[in-house]
mmCIF file of C-alpha atoms and ligand atoms in Angstrom:
data_model
loop_
_atom_site.group_PDB
_atom_site.id
_atom_site.type_symbol
_atom_site.label_atom_id
_atom_site.label_comp_id
_atom_site.label_asym_id
_atom_site.label_seq_id
_atom_site.Cartn_x
_atom_site.Cartn_y
_atom_site.Cartn_z
ATOM 1 C CA UNK K 1 -10.570 -27.992 10.396
ATOM 2 C CA UNK K 2 -10.761 -27.948 6.708
ATOM 3 C CA UNK K 3 -7.633 -27.598 4.633
ATOM 4 C CA UNK K 4 -7.111 -24.112 2.974
ATOM 5 C CA UNK K 5 -8.170 -24.006 -0.553
ATOM 6 C CA UNK K 6 -7.442 -20.568 -0.964
ATOM 7 C CA UNK K 7 -4.658 -18.877 0.770
ATOM 8 C CA UNK K 8 -5.047 -15.162 1.317
ATOM 9 C CA UNK K 9 -1.508 -15.036 -0.526
ATOM 10 C CA UNK K 10 1.101 -17.489 -2.023
ATOM 11 C CA UNK K 11 4.561 -16.054 -2.278
ATOM 12 C CA UNK K 12 5.632 -19.466 -2.842
ATOM 13 C CA UNK K 13 4.399 -20.078 -5.944
ATOM 14 C CA UNK K 14 5.575 -17.080 -7.172
ATOM 15 C CA UNK K 15 8.980 -17.582 -5.907
ATOM 16 C CA UNK K 16 9.169 -21.112 -7.393
ATOM 17 C CA UNK K 17 8.846 -19.741 -10.615
ATOM 18 C CA UNK K 18 11.502 -17.211 -10.233
ATOM 19 C CA UNK K 19 13.815 -19.487 -8.458
ATOM 20 C CA UNK K 20 16.480 -20.297 -11.040
ATOM 21 C CA UNK K 21 16.654 -16.208 -11.678
ATOM 22 C CA UNK K 22 16.460 -15.447 -7.678
ATOM 23 C CA UNK K 23 19.530 -17.730 -7.195
ATOM 24 C CA UNK K 24 21.677 -16.410 -10.039
ATOM 25 C CA UNK K 25 20.742 -12.712 -8.563
ATOM 26 C CA UNK K 26 22.027 -13.797 -4.917
ATOM 27 C CA UNK K 27 24.953 -15.458 -6.485
ATOM 28 C CA UNK K 28 26.105 -12.161 -7.949
ATOM 29 C CA UNK K 29 25.719 -10.089 -5.086
ATOM 30 C CA UNK K 30 27.550 -12.609 -2.877
ATOM 31 C CA UNK K 31 30.260 -12.647 -5.380
ATOM 32 C CA UNK K 32 30.431 -8.874 -5.325
ATOM 33 C CA UNK K 33 30.050 -8.034 -2.046
ATOM 34 C CA UNK K 34 28.129 -5.354 -2.609
ATOM 35 C CA UNK K 35 25.400 -5.776 0.547
ATOM 36 C CA UNK K 36 24.549 -2.482 1.639
ATOM 37 C CA UNK K 37 23.661 0.158 -0.865
ATOM 38 C CA UNK K 38 25.928 0.041 -3.905
ATOM 39 C CA UNK K 39 25.594 -0.674 -7.462
ATOM 40 C CA UNK K 40 22.745 -3.263 -7.310
ATOM 41 C CA UNK K 41 20.614 -0.306 -5.570
ATOM 42 C CA UNK K 42 21.780 2.099 -8.136
ATOM 43 C CA UNK K 43 20.438 -0.493 -10.887
ATOM 44 C CA UNK K 44 17.367 -0.781 -9.270
ATOM 45 C CA UNK K 45 16.701 2.749 -8.969
ATOM 46 C CA UNK K 46 17.432 3.591 -12.422
ATOM 47 C CA UNK K 47 15.097 0.993 -13.568
ATOM 48 C CA UNK K 48 12.382 1.727 -10.986
ATOM 49 C CA UNK K 49 12.298 5.454 -11.892
ATOM 50 C CA UNK K 50 11.965 4.384 -15.669
ATOM 51 C CA UNK K 51 8.955 1.886 -14.715
ATOM 52 C CA UNK K 52 7.486 4.996 -13.028
ATOM 53 C CA UNK K 53 8.276 7.419 -15.527
ATOM 54 C CA UNK K 54 10.197 9.573 -12.505
ATOM 55 C CA UNK K 55 13.327 11.692 -12.802
ATOM 56 C CA UNK K 56 14.611 9.985 -9.914
ATOM 57 C CA UNK K 57 14.359 7.189 -7.320
ATOM 58 C CA UNK K 58 15.843 6.499 -3.730
ATOM 59 C CA UNK K 59 16.349 3.111 -2.442
ATOM 60 C CA UNK K 60 15.436 2.839 1.313
ATOM 61 C CA UNK K 61 14.782 0.153 3.932
ATOM 62 C CA UNK K 62 11.110 0.206 3.954
ATOM 63 C CA UNK K 63 8.062 2.025 2.895
ATOM 64 C CA UNK K 64 7.774 3.534 6.415
ATOM 65 C CA UNK K 65 11.462 4.813 6.146
ATOM 66 C CA UNK K 66 10.555 6.110 2.718
ATOM 67 C CA UNK K 67 7.573 8.212 4.024
ATOM 68 C CA UNK K 68 9.546 9.446 7.295
ATOM 69 C CA UNK K 69 12.637 10.538 5.287
ATOM 70 C CA UNK K 70 10.428 12.239 2.795
ATOM 71 C CA UNK K 71 8.766 13.945 5.414
ATOM 72 C CA UNK K 72 12.139 14.765 6.938
ATOM 73 C CA UNK K 73 13.389 15.873 3.523
ATOM 74 C CA UNK K 74 10.626 18.247 3.239
ATOM 75 C CA UNK K 75 11.486 20.040 6.447
ATOM 76 C CA UNK K 76 8.686 18.681 8.604
ATOM 77 C CA UNK K 77 9.648 18.696 12.497
ATOM 78 C CA UNK K 78 7.960 19.134 15.976
ATOM 79 C CA UNK K 79 5.073 21.137 16.222
ATOM 80 C CA UNK K 80 3.995 20.738 12.606
ATOM 81 C CA UNK K 81 0.864 19.169 11.085
ATOM 82 C CA UNK K 82 0.565 16.825 8.042
ATOM 83 C CA UNK K 83 -2.751 15.774 6.753
ATOM 84 C CA UNK K 84 -3.637 11.997 5.919
ATOM 85 C CA UNK K 85 -6.367 9.598 6.404
ATOM 86 C CA UNK K 86 -7.545 7.452 9.102
ATOM 87 C CA UNK K 87 -8.561 4.771 6.761
ATOM 88 C CA UNK K 88 -4.609 3.333 6.123
ATOM 89 C CA UNK K 89 -1.751 1.227 7.700
ATOM 90 C CA UNK K 90 -0.411 2.494 10.857
ATOM 91 C CA UNK K 91 2.956 3.323 9.065
ATOM 92 C CA UNK K 92 1.435 6.391 7.429
ATOM 93 C CA UNK K 93 0.801 7.959 10.585
ATOM 94 C CA UNK K 94 3.878 6.748 12.221
ATOM 95 C CA UNK K 95 6.108 8.430 9.601
ATOM 96 C CA UNK K 96 4.520 11.939 10.652
ATOM 97 C CA UNK K 97 4.728 11.374 14.282
ATOM 98 C CA UNK K 98 8.398 10.039 14.227
ATOM 99 C CA UNK K 99 9.122 13.629 12.937
ATOM 100 C CA UNK K 100 7.939 15.102 15.855
ATOM 101 C CA UNK K 101 4.446 16.129 14.022
ATOM 102 C CA UNK K 102 0.989 15.821 14.410
ATOM 103 C CA UNK K 103 -1.075 13.696 12.252
ATOM 104 C CA UNK K 104 -4.215 15.375 11.367
ATOM 105 C CA UNK K 105 -6.770 13.091 9.643
ATOM 106 C CA UNK K 106 -9.466 13.754 7.061
ATOM 107 C CA UNK K 107 -12.276 11.190 6.391
ATOM 108 C CA UNK K 108 -12.165 9.067 3.226
ATOM 109 C CA UNK K 109 -14.557 8.368 0.098
ATOM 110 C CA UNK K 110 -16.594 5.748 0.761
ATOM 111 C CA UNK K 111 -16.582 4.830 -2.537
ATOM 112 C CA UNK K 112 -12.727 4.861 -3.233
ATOM 113 C CA UNK K 113 -11.658 4.960 0.432
ATOM 114 C CA UNK K 114 -9.249 7.457 -0.294
ATOM 115 C CA UNK K 115 -8.880 10.828 0.997
ATOM 116 C CA UNK K 116 -12.118 12.818 0.380
ATOM 117 C CA UNK K 117 -10.963 15.877 -1.382
ATOM 118 C CA UNK K 118 -14.356 17.819 -0.343
ATOM 119 C CA UNK K 119 -13.210 17.658 3.535
ATOM 120 C CA UNK K 120 -9.461 18.633 2.719
ATOM 121 C CA UNK K 121 -9.838 22.388 3.057
ATOM 122 C CA UNK K 122 -11.166 22.437 6.648
ATOM 123 C CA UNK K 123 -8.001 20.318 7.924
ATOM 124 C CA UNK K 124 -5.313 22.774 6.636
ATOM 125 C CA UNK K 125 -3.955 25.469 9.289
ATOM 126 C CA UNK K 126 -1.234 27.598 9.053
ATOM 127 C CA UNK K 127 0.623 24.679 10.711
ATOM 128 C CA UNK K 128 0.217 22.401 7.976
ATOM 129 C CA UNK K 129 3.360 21.063 6.358
ATOM 130 C CA UNK K 130 2.475 18.389 4.103
ATOM 131 C CA UNK K 131 -0.396 16.462 2.842
ATOM 132 C CA UNK K 132 -0.269 12.827 2.568
ATOM 133 C CA UNK K 133 -3.019 11.096 0.488
ATOM 134 C CA UNK K 134 -2.683 7.190 0.458
ATOM 135 C CA UNK K 135 -3.339 5.329 -3.000
ATOM 136 C CA UNK K 136 -5.435 2.427 -0.762
ATOM 137 C CA UNK K 137 -5.889 -1.095 -1.682
ATOM 138 C CA UNK K 138 -4.182 -0.165 -5.235
ATOM 139 C CA UNK K 139 -6.786 2.642 -5.914
ATOM 140 C CA UNK K 140 -5.425 6.186 -6.833
ATOM 141 C CA UNK K 141 -6.561 8.849 -4.733
ATOM 142 C CA UNK K 142 -8.406 12.030 -6.258
ATOM 143 C CA UNK K 143 -5.203 14.099 -6.645
ATOM 144 C CA UNK K 144 -6.578 16.915 -8.840
ATOM 145 C CA UNK K 145 -8.450 18.415 -6.490
ATOM 146 C CA UNK K 146 -5.775 17.585 -3.467
ATOM 147 C CA UNK K 147 -2.834 19.025 -5.713
ATOM 148 C CA UNK K 148 -4.877 21.906 -6.528
ATOM 149 C CA UNK K 149 -5.331 23.086 -3.096
ATOM 150 C CA UNK K 150 -2.151 22.050 -1.917
ATOM 151 C CA UNK K 151 -0.606 24.389 -4.519
ATOM 152 C CA UNK K 152 -2.843 27.068 -3.718
ATOM 153 C CA UNK K 153 -1.442 27.087 -0.146
ATOM 154 C CA UNK K 154 2.124 26.010 -0.956
ATOM 155 C CA UNK K 155 1.945 22.900 0.704
ATOM 156 C CA UNK K 156 3.796 19.721 -0.897
ATOM 157 C CA UNK K 157 2.063 16.530 -1.472
ATOM 158 C CA UNK K 158 3.703 13.164 -0.093
ATOM 159 C CA UNK K 159 1.923 10.323 -1.984
ATOM 160 C CA UNK K 160 1.724 7.053 -0.043
ATOM 161 C CA UNK K 161 1.863 4.667 -3.013
ATOM 162 C CA UNK K 162 2.936 1.521 -1.030
ATOM 163 C CA UNK K 163 0.097 -0.266 -2.243
ATOM 164 C CA UNK K 164 -0.108 1.164 -5.703
ATOM 165 C CA UNK K 165 2.740 0.313 -7.953
ATOM 166 C CA UNK K 166 1.701 0.666 -11.424
ATOM 167 C CA UNK K 167 -1.583 2.132 -10.668
ATOM 168 C CA UNK K 168 -2.716 5.307 -12.905
ATOM 169 C CA UNK K 169 -3.943 8.437 -12.417
ATOM 170 C CA UNK K 170 -5.583 10.065 -15.598
ATOM 171 C CA UNK K 171 -2.726 7.798 -17.150
ATOM 172 C CA UNK K 172 0.097 8.995 -15.267
ATOM 173 C CA UNK K 173 1.906 6.519 -12.703
ATOM 174 C CA UNK K 174 0.920 7.428 -8.903
ATOM 175 C CA UNK K 175 3.693 8.429 -7.059
ATOM 176 C CA UNK K 176 4.953 11.081 -9.856
ATOM 177 C CA UNK K 177 2.049 13.608 -9.407
ATOM 178 C CA UNK K 178 2.940 15.032 -5.951
ATOM 179 C CA UNK K 179 6.217 16.191 -4.672
ATOM 180 C CA UNK K 180 7.327 12.947 -3.487
ATOM 181 C CA UNK K 181 6.049 9.483 -4.034
ATOM 182 C CA UNK K 182 6.539 6.236 -1.326
ATOM 183 C CA UNK K 183 6.750 2.903 -2.215
ATOM 184 C CA UNK K 184 6.977 -0.419 -0.081
ATOM 185 C CA UNK K 185 8.675 -3.598 -1.244
ATOM 186 C CA UNK K 186 7.296 -5.379 1.824
ATOM 187 C CA UNK K 187 6.939 -9.134 0.506
ATOM 188 C CA UNK K 188 3.070 -9.056 0.109
ATOM 189 C CA UNK K 189 3.036 -5.925 -1.733
ATOM 190 C CA UNK K 190 2.089 -5.890 -5.475
ATOM 191 C CA UNK K 191 6.382 -5.493 -5.977
ATOM 192 C CA UNK K 192 7.764 -7.468 -2.941
ATOM 193 C CA UNK K 193 11.362 -7.834 -1.814
ATOM 194 C CA UNK K 194 12.366 -10.969 0.283
ATOM 195 C CA UNK K 195 12.637 -8.835 3.278
ATOM 196 C CA UNK K 196 12.138 -5.301 3.780
ATOM 197 C CA UNK K 197 12.788 -2.462 1.333
ATOM 198 C CA UNK K 198 11.301 0.545 -0.125
ATOM 199 C CA UNK K 199 11.922 3.599 -2.420
ATOM 200 C CA UNK K 200 10.932 7.203 -2.936
ATOM 201 C CA UNK K 201 10.365 8.990 -6.349
ATOM 202 C CA UNK K 202 10.846 12.508 -7.059
ATOM 203 C CA UNK K 203 11.551 15.211 -9.874
ATOM 204 C CA UNK K 204 13.168 17.423 -7.948
ATOM 205 C CA UNK K 205 16.875 17.685 -7.879
ATOM 206 C CA UNK K 206 17.275 19.439 -4.384
ATOM 207 C CA UNK K 207 14.832 16.697 -2.546
ATOM 208 C CA UNK K 208 16.739 14.057 -4.220
ATOM 209 C CA UNK K 209 20.110 15.021 -3.016
ATOM 210 C CA UNK K 210 18.542 15.754 0.408
ATOM 211 C CA UNK K 211 17.085 11.869 0.565
ATOM 212 C CA UNK K 212 20.384 10.512 -0.766
ATOM 213 C CA UNK K 213 22.052 12.236 2.466
ATOM 214 C CA UNK K 214 19.080 11.267 5.011
ATOM 215 C CA UNK K 215 19.642 7.738 4.262
ATOM 216 C CA UNK K 216 23.024 7.468 4.491
ATOM 217 C CA UNK K 217 23.866 9.339 8.067
ATOM 218 C CA UNK K 218 23.756 12.635 6.307
ATOM 219 C CA UNK K 219 27.138 12.449 4.645
ATOM 220 C CA UNK K 220 27.767 13.007 1.128
ATOM 221 C CA UNK K 221 31.598 12.059 1.621
ATOM 222 C CA UNK K 222 32.518 9.097 3.780
ATOM 223 C CA UNK K 223 32.869 10.190 7.500
ATOM 224 C CA UNK K 224 31.715 13.994 6.618
ATOM 225 C CA UNK K 225 28.777 14.050 8.167
ATOM 226 C CA UNK K 226 26.657 17.777 7.108
ATOM 227 C CA UNK K 227 23.135 16.570 8.592
ATOM 228 C CA UNK K 228 22.253 14.060 10.838
ATOM 229 C CA UNK K 229 20.576 11.447 9.045
ATOM 230 C CA UNK K 230 20.255 7.809 9.530
ATOM 231 C CA UNK K 231 20.842 4.091 8.274
ATOM 232 C CA UNK K 232 18.287 3.611 5.799
ATOM 233 C CA UNK K 233 20.036 1.968 2.772
ATOM 234 C CA UNK K 234 18.563 -0.476 0.891
ATOM 235 C CA UNK K 235 20.308 -4.008 0.906
ATOM 236 C CA UNK K 236 22.130 -5.076 -2.181
ATOM 237 C CA UNK K 237 20.444 -8.406 -2.003
ATOM 238 C CA UNK K 238 17.072 -6.835 -1.920
ATOM 239 C CA UNK K 239 17.694 -4.867 -4.977
ATOM 240 C CA UNK K 240 18.861 -7.671 -6.639
ATOM 241 C CA UNK K 241 15.721 -9.594 -5.991
ATOM 242 C CA UNK K 242 13.644 -6.847 -7.029
ATOM 243 C CA UNK K 243 15.384 -6.096 -10.337
ATOM 244 C CA UNK K 244 14.353 -9.752 -11.202
ATOM 245 C CA UNK K 245 10.894 -9.167 -10.266
ATOM 246 C CA UNK K 246 10.479 -5.684 -11.761
ATOM 247 C CA UNK K 247 9.958 -7.120 -15.310
ATOM 248 C CA UNK K 248 7.005 -9.038 -14.152
ATOM 249 C CA UNK K 249 5.283 -6.312 -12.213
ATOM 250 C CA UNK K 250 3.110 -4.983 -15.339
ATOM 251 C CA UNK K 251 1.784 -8.669 -16.024
ATOM 252 C CA UNK K 252 1.389 -9.280 -12.377
ATOM 253 C CA UNK K 253 -0.885 -5.891 -12.087
ATOM 254 C CA UNK K 254 -2.675 -7.230 -15.267
ATOM 255 C CA UNK K 255 -3.602 -10.407 -13.859
ATOM 256 C CA UNK K 256 -4.967 -8.694 -10.349
ATOM 257 C CA UNK K 257 -7.128 -6.805 -12.730
ATOM 258 C CA UNK K 258 -8.624 -9.762 -14.382
ATOM 259 C CA UNK K 259 -9.158 -11.422 -11.407
ATOM 260 C CA UNK K 260 -10.875 -8.436 -9.963
ATOM 261 C CA UNK K 261 -13.104 -8.379 -13.129
ATOM 262 C CA UNK K 262 -14.203 -11.955 -12.649
ATOM 263 C CA UNK K 263 -14.959 -11.253 -9.015
ATOM 264 C CA UNK K 264 -16.943 -8.044 -10.096
ATOM 265 C CA UNK K 265 -18.935 -10.109 -12.834
ATOM 266 C CA UNK K 266 -19.566 -12.990 -10.051
ATOM 267 C CA UNK K 267 -20.446 -10.807 -7.168
ATOM 268 C CA UNK K 268 -21.779 -7.413 -8.289
ATOM 269 C CA UNK K 269 -25.601 -8.561 -8.719
ATOM 270 C CA UNK K 270 -25.791 -9.475 -5.389
ATOM 271 C CA UNK K 271 -28.070 -7.146 -3.231
ATOM 272 C CA UNK K 272 -26.008 -7.166 0.275
ATOM 273 C CA UNK K 273 -22.259 -7.474 -1.603
ATOM 274 C CA UNK K 274 -20.860 -4.376 -2.636
ATOM 275 C CA UNK K 275 -17.708 -4.661 -4.966
ATOM 276 C CA UNK K 276 -15.264 -2.050 -5.451
ATOM 277 C CA UNK K 277 -15.307 0.335 -8.082
ATOM 278 C CA UNK K 278 -12.887 2.185 -10.405
ATOM 279 C CA UNK K 279 -13.244 6.016 -10.262
ATOM 280 C CA UNK K 280 -13.206 7.355 -13.951
ATOM 281 C CA UNK K 281 -9.872 8.959 -13.277
ATOM 282 C CA UNK K 282 -8.223 5.820 -11.990
ATOM 283 C CA UNK K 283 -6.457 2.303 -13.253
ATOM 284 C CA UNK K 284 -6.418 0.508 -10.104
ATOM 285 C CA UNK K 285 -3.690 -2.362 -9.381
ATOM 286 C CA UNK K 286 -5.939 -4.149 -6.651
ATOM 287 C CA UNK K 287 -3.288 -4.858 -4.163
ATOM 288 C CA UNK K 288 -6.525 -5.800 -1.964
ATOM 289 C CA UNK K 289 -10.065 -6.589 -3.153
ATOM 290 C CA UNK K 290 -12.311 -5.252 -0.412
ATOM 291 C CA UNK K 291 -16.306 -5.819 -0.535
ATOM 292 C CA UNK K 292 -18.832 -4.325 1.548
ATOM 293 C CA UNK K 293 -20.649 -7.155 3.553
ATOM 294 C CA UNK K 294 -23.318 -7.481 6.131
ATOM 295 C CA UNK K 295 -22.132 -9.446 9.359
ATOM 296 C CA UNK K 296 -18.773 -8.978 8.150
ATOM 297 C CA UNK K 297 -17.056 -11.071 11.033
ATOM 298 C CA UNK K 298 -19.571 -13.716 10.591
ATOM 299 C CA UNK K 299 -18.962 -14.182 6.771
ATOM 300 C CA UNK K 300 -15.090 -14.007 7.356
ATOM 301 C CA UNK K 301 -15.563 -17.077 9.594
ATOM 302 C CA UNK K 302 -17.857 -18.743 7.125
ATOM 303 C CA UNK K 303 -15.063 -18.225 4.429
ATOM 304 C CA UNK K 304 -12.456 -19.584 6.866
ATOM 305 C CA UNK K 305 -14.468 -22.898 7.369
ATOM 306 C CA UNK K 306 -15.072 -23.395 3.385
ATOM 307 C CA UNK K 307 -11.418 -22.989 3.265
ATOM 308 C CA UNK K 308 -10.921 -19.454 2.191
ATOM 309 C CA UNK K 309 -8.637 -17.149 3.818
ATOM 310 C CA UNK K 310 -9.747 -13.675 3.754
ATOM 311 C CA UNK K 311 -8.683 -10.368 6.099
ATOM 312 C CA UNK K 312 -9.707 -7.261 7.337
ATOM 313 C CA UNK K 313 -8.058 -3.971 6.016
ATOM 314 C CA UNK K 314 -7.966 -2.128 8.517
ATOM 315 C CA UNK K 315 -10.196 -3.688 11.661
ATOM 316 C CA UNK K 316 -9.240 -0.384 13.893
ATOM 317 C CA UNK K 317 -9.007 2.764 12.480
ATOM 318 C CA UNK K 318 -5.713 4.767 13.103
ATOM 319 C CA UNK K 319 -7.678 7.572 15.326
ATOM 320 C CA UNK K 320 -9.322 5.048 17.260
ATOM 321 C CA UNK K 321 -5.455 3.178 17.979
ATOM 322 C CA UNK K 322 -4.323 3.025 21.366
ATOM 323 C CA UNK K 323 -1.394 4.765 20.372
ATOM 324 C CA UNK K 324 -3.059 7.780 19.387
ATOM 325 C CA UNK K 325 -5.468 7.847 22.131
ATOM 326 C CA UNK K 326 -3.880 11.196 23.143
ATOM 327 C CA UNK K 327 -5.350 12.777 20.154
ATOM 328 C CA UNK K 328 -8.835 12.416 21.997
ATOM 329 C CA UNK K 329 -10.453 11.370 18.592
ATOM 330 C CA UNK K 330 -13.322 8.942 19.946
ATOM 331 C CA UNK K 331 -15.335 6.816 17.793
ATOM 332 C CA UNK K 332 -17.878 8.916 15.489
ATOM 333 C CA UNK K 333 -14.764 11.053 14.552
ATOM 334 C CA UNK K 334 -14.268 9.889 11.123
ATOM 335 C CA UNK K 335 -17.681 7.616 10.132
ATOM 336 C CA UNK K 336 -16.760 6.831 6.732
ATOM 337 C CA UNK K 337 -13.607 4.988 8.069
ATOM 338 C CA UNK K 338 -15.494 3.668 10.866
ATOM 339 C CA UNK K 339 -17.888 1.960 8.973
ATOM 340 C CA UNK K 340 -15.560 0.775 6.739
ATOM 341 C CA UNK K 341 -13.712 -1.061 9.406
ATOM 342 C CA UNK K 342 -16.521 -3.144 10.380
ATOM 343 C CA UNK K 343 -18.081 -3.748 6.925
ATOM 344 C CA UNK K 344 -15.260 -4.403 4.803
ATOM 345 C CA UNK K 345 -13.544 -8.134 3.937
ATOM 346 C CA UNK K 346 -10.759 -8.570 1.677
ATOM 347 C CA UNK K 347 -10.995 -11.146 -0.409
ATOM 348 C CA UNK K 348 -7.645 -13.100 -1.734
ATOM 349 C CA UNK K 349 -6.062 -11.321 -4.665
ATOM 350 C CA UNK K 350 -2.781 -12.519 -6.019
ATOM 351 C CA UNK K 351 -1.430 -13.153 -9.375
ATOM 352 C CA UNK K 352 -1.071 -16.905 -9.248
ATOM 353 C CA UNK K 353 -5.024 -17.546 -8.469
ATOM 354 C CA UNK K 354 -6.631 -19.870 -10.531
ATOM 355 C CA UNK K 355 -9.907 -19.507 -12.262
ATOM 356 C CA UNK K 356 -11.350 -22.308 -10.167
ATOM 357 C CA UNK K 357 -10.209 -20.714 -6.998
ATOM 358 C CA UNK K 358 -11.762 -17.569 -7.855
ATOM 359 C CA UNK K 359 -15.131 -19.260 -8.575
ATOM 360 C CA UNK K 360 -14.914 -21.146 -5.385
ATOM 361 C CA UNK K 361 -14.570 -17.650 -3.707
ATOM 362 C CA UNK K 362 -17.382 -16.373 -5.510
ATOM 363 C CA UNK K 363 -19.659 -19.049 -4.475
ATOM 364 C CA UNK K 364 -18.776 -19.315 -1.012
ATOM 365 C CA UNK K 365 -19.121 -15.508 -0.575
ATOM 366 C CA UNK K 366 -22.532 -15.588 -1.984
ATOM 367 C CA UNK K 367 -23.444 -18.408 0.094
ATOM 368 C CA UNK K 368 -21.997 -16.944 3.253
ATOM 369 C CA UNK K 369 -23.801 -13.470 3.012
ATOM 370 C CA UNK K 370 -27.024 -15.291 2.018
ATOM 371 C CA UNK K 371 -26.749 -17.226 5.181
ATOM 372 C CA UNK K 372 -26.865 -20.475 3.301
ATOM 373 C CA UNK K 373 -23.576 -21.685 4.410
ATOM 374 C CA UNK K 374 -23.539 -25.025 6.147
ATOM 375 C CA UNK K 375 -23.467 -24.246 9.897
ATOM 376 C CA UNK K 376 -20.463 -26.225 11.826
ATOM 377 C CA UNK K 377 -23.211 -27.842 14.009
ATOM 378 C CA UNK K 378 -24.826 -29.695 11.097
ATOM 379 C CA UNK K 379 -21.207 -30.746 9.826
ATOM 380 C CA UNK K 380 -20.702 -32.312 13.399
ATOM 381 C CA UNK K 381 -23.908 -34.004 13.444
ATOM 382 C CA UNK K 382 -23.908 -35.484 10.072
HETATM 383 C C1 PLP J 401 2.866 -1.494 3.491
HETATM 384 C C2 PLP J 401 2.439 0.043 3.657
HETATM 385 C C3 PLP J 401 3.350 0.960 4.208
HETATM 386 C C4 PLP J 401 4.730 0.645 5.039
HETATM 387 O O1 PLP J 401 5.643 -0.131 4.208
HETATM 388 P P1 PLP J 401 6.690 -1.355 4.835
HETATM 389 O O2 PLP J 401 7.377 -1.421 3.651
HETATM 390 O O3 PLP J 401 6.015 -2.201 5.426
HETATM 391 O O4 PLP J 401 7.669 -0.190 5.843
HETATM 392 C C5 PLP J 401 2.946 2.252 4.523
HETATM 393 N N1 PLP J 401 1.766 2.688 4.129
HETATM 394 C C6 PLP J 401 0.840 1.740 3.461
HETATM 395 C C7 PLP J 401 -0.502 2.132 2.952
HETATM 396 C C8 PLP J 401 1.540 0.260 3.189
HETATM 397 O O5 PLP J 401 0.324 -0.507 3.095
#
């Protein structure tokens, strides 16, 4: 077994560089005792809404909670339908189900891997309570036609921006174009906490007020519970960590973009490798870099043999998950998503990657796809 030469991600490197600032932030929180919600969360909310150019931000416990509380704040409940995509992380659909509502899936565009607006109209019914596009892999969904259709039917739009902090749609921050935008600060995201955290951004005061209550047991005054909510507050420690990291997000996204450009220039001429492309309306922040290759599983193994850890996002589409078997949506229901599940390979992409590592990934992938990777057998025999 060869040693890992290019890991899929390396948070250790990022934290090593920020360690003195992180230690100081911890010290400040521990001294203050403000652990659950409180002033550090409030300061992070101000800074994150400034970053997004949104009016309000609400810190919560995770991206999943951000999605769930957003839907609750919009009044989504039992029997309602929420339209989303089957090519996403489970949390998107889970949030819908946890409101007692039904996810209704629309297949994705084969190039951007995000909700195909052409198919959206057919999915809307009188029971549709929200549309939930996902800005997947850091690339914005095509929002204009989605927002237009939503406005026409009077349906709110919840943006799942959990993979797209800082991505732009026609120059505007994703998360701020719909009714609400949801972010995750899971450690591996473009902006990651040292644990679980998430946030919701919105322009609307009434939704903001509702979210503040929902995340704090439905109370607006201590021990006076106007509605049934939940404990979904952000930790003070996570807010303090995020305040240390947020000023770096723009530069980190820039590095991800330049790594993506290097991959593109090294790979795009290969006849059997399809590199991701950016739509004319989009500025992607490349949370993931997913290429389309033949014999994907074999290529994944060959890359691992070369010391390069790749990933698959996502191997099983949501409609084919066991948890959603009751929806009775078998293979063939969403062909674009199903094809992506079999063909997409995620290459390592994180800010601290070096040019040498990027070039090694390029060379190894070209070899693996062309079938010229050294077979394991000959290594053993040598
Ligand atoms: C990470 C992620 C979530 C959930 O965020 P958590 O903070 O892990 O709960 C939701 N949707 C998408 C697309 C994600 O990538």
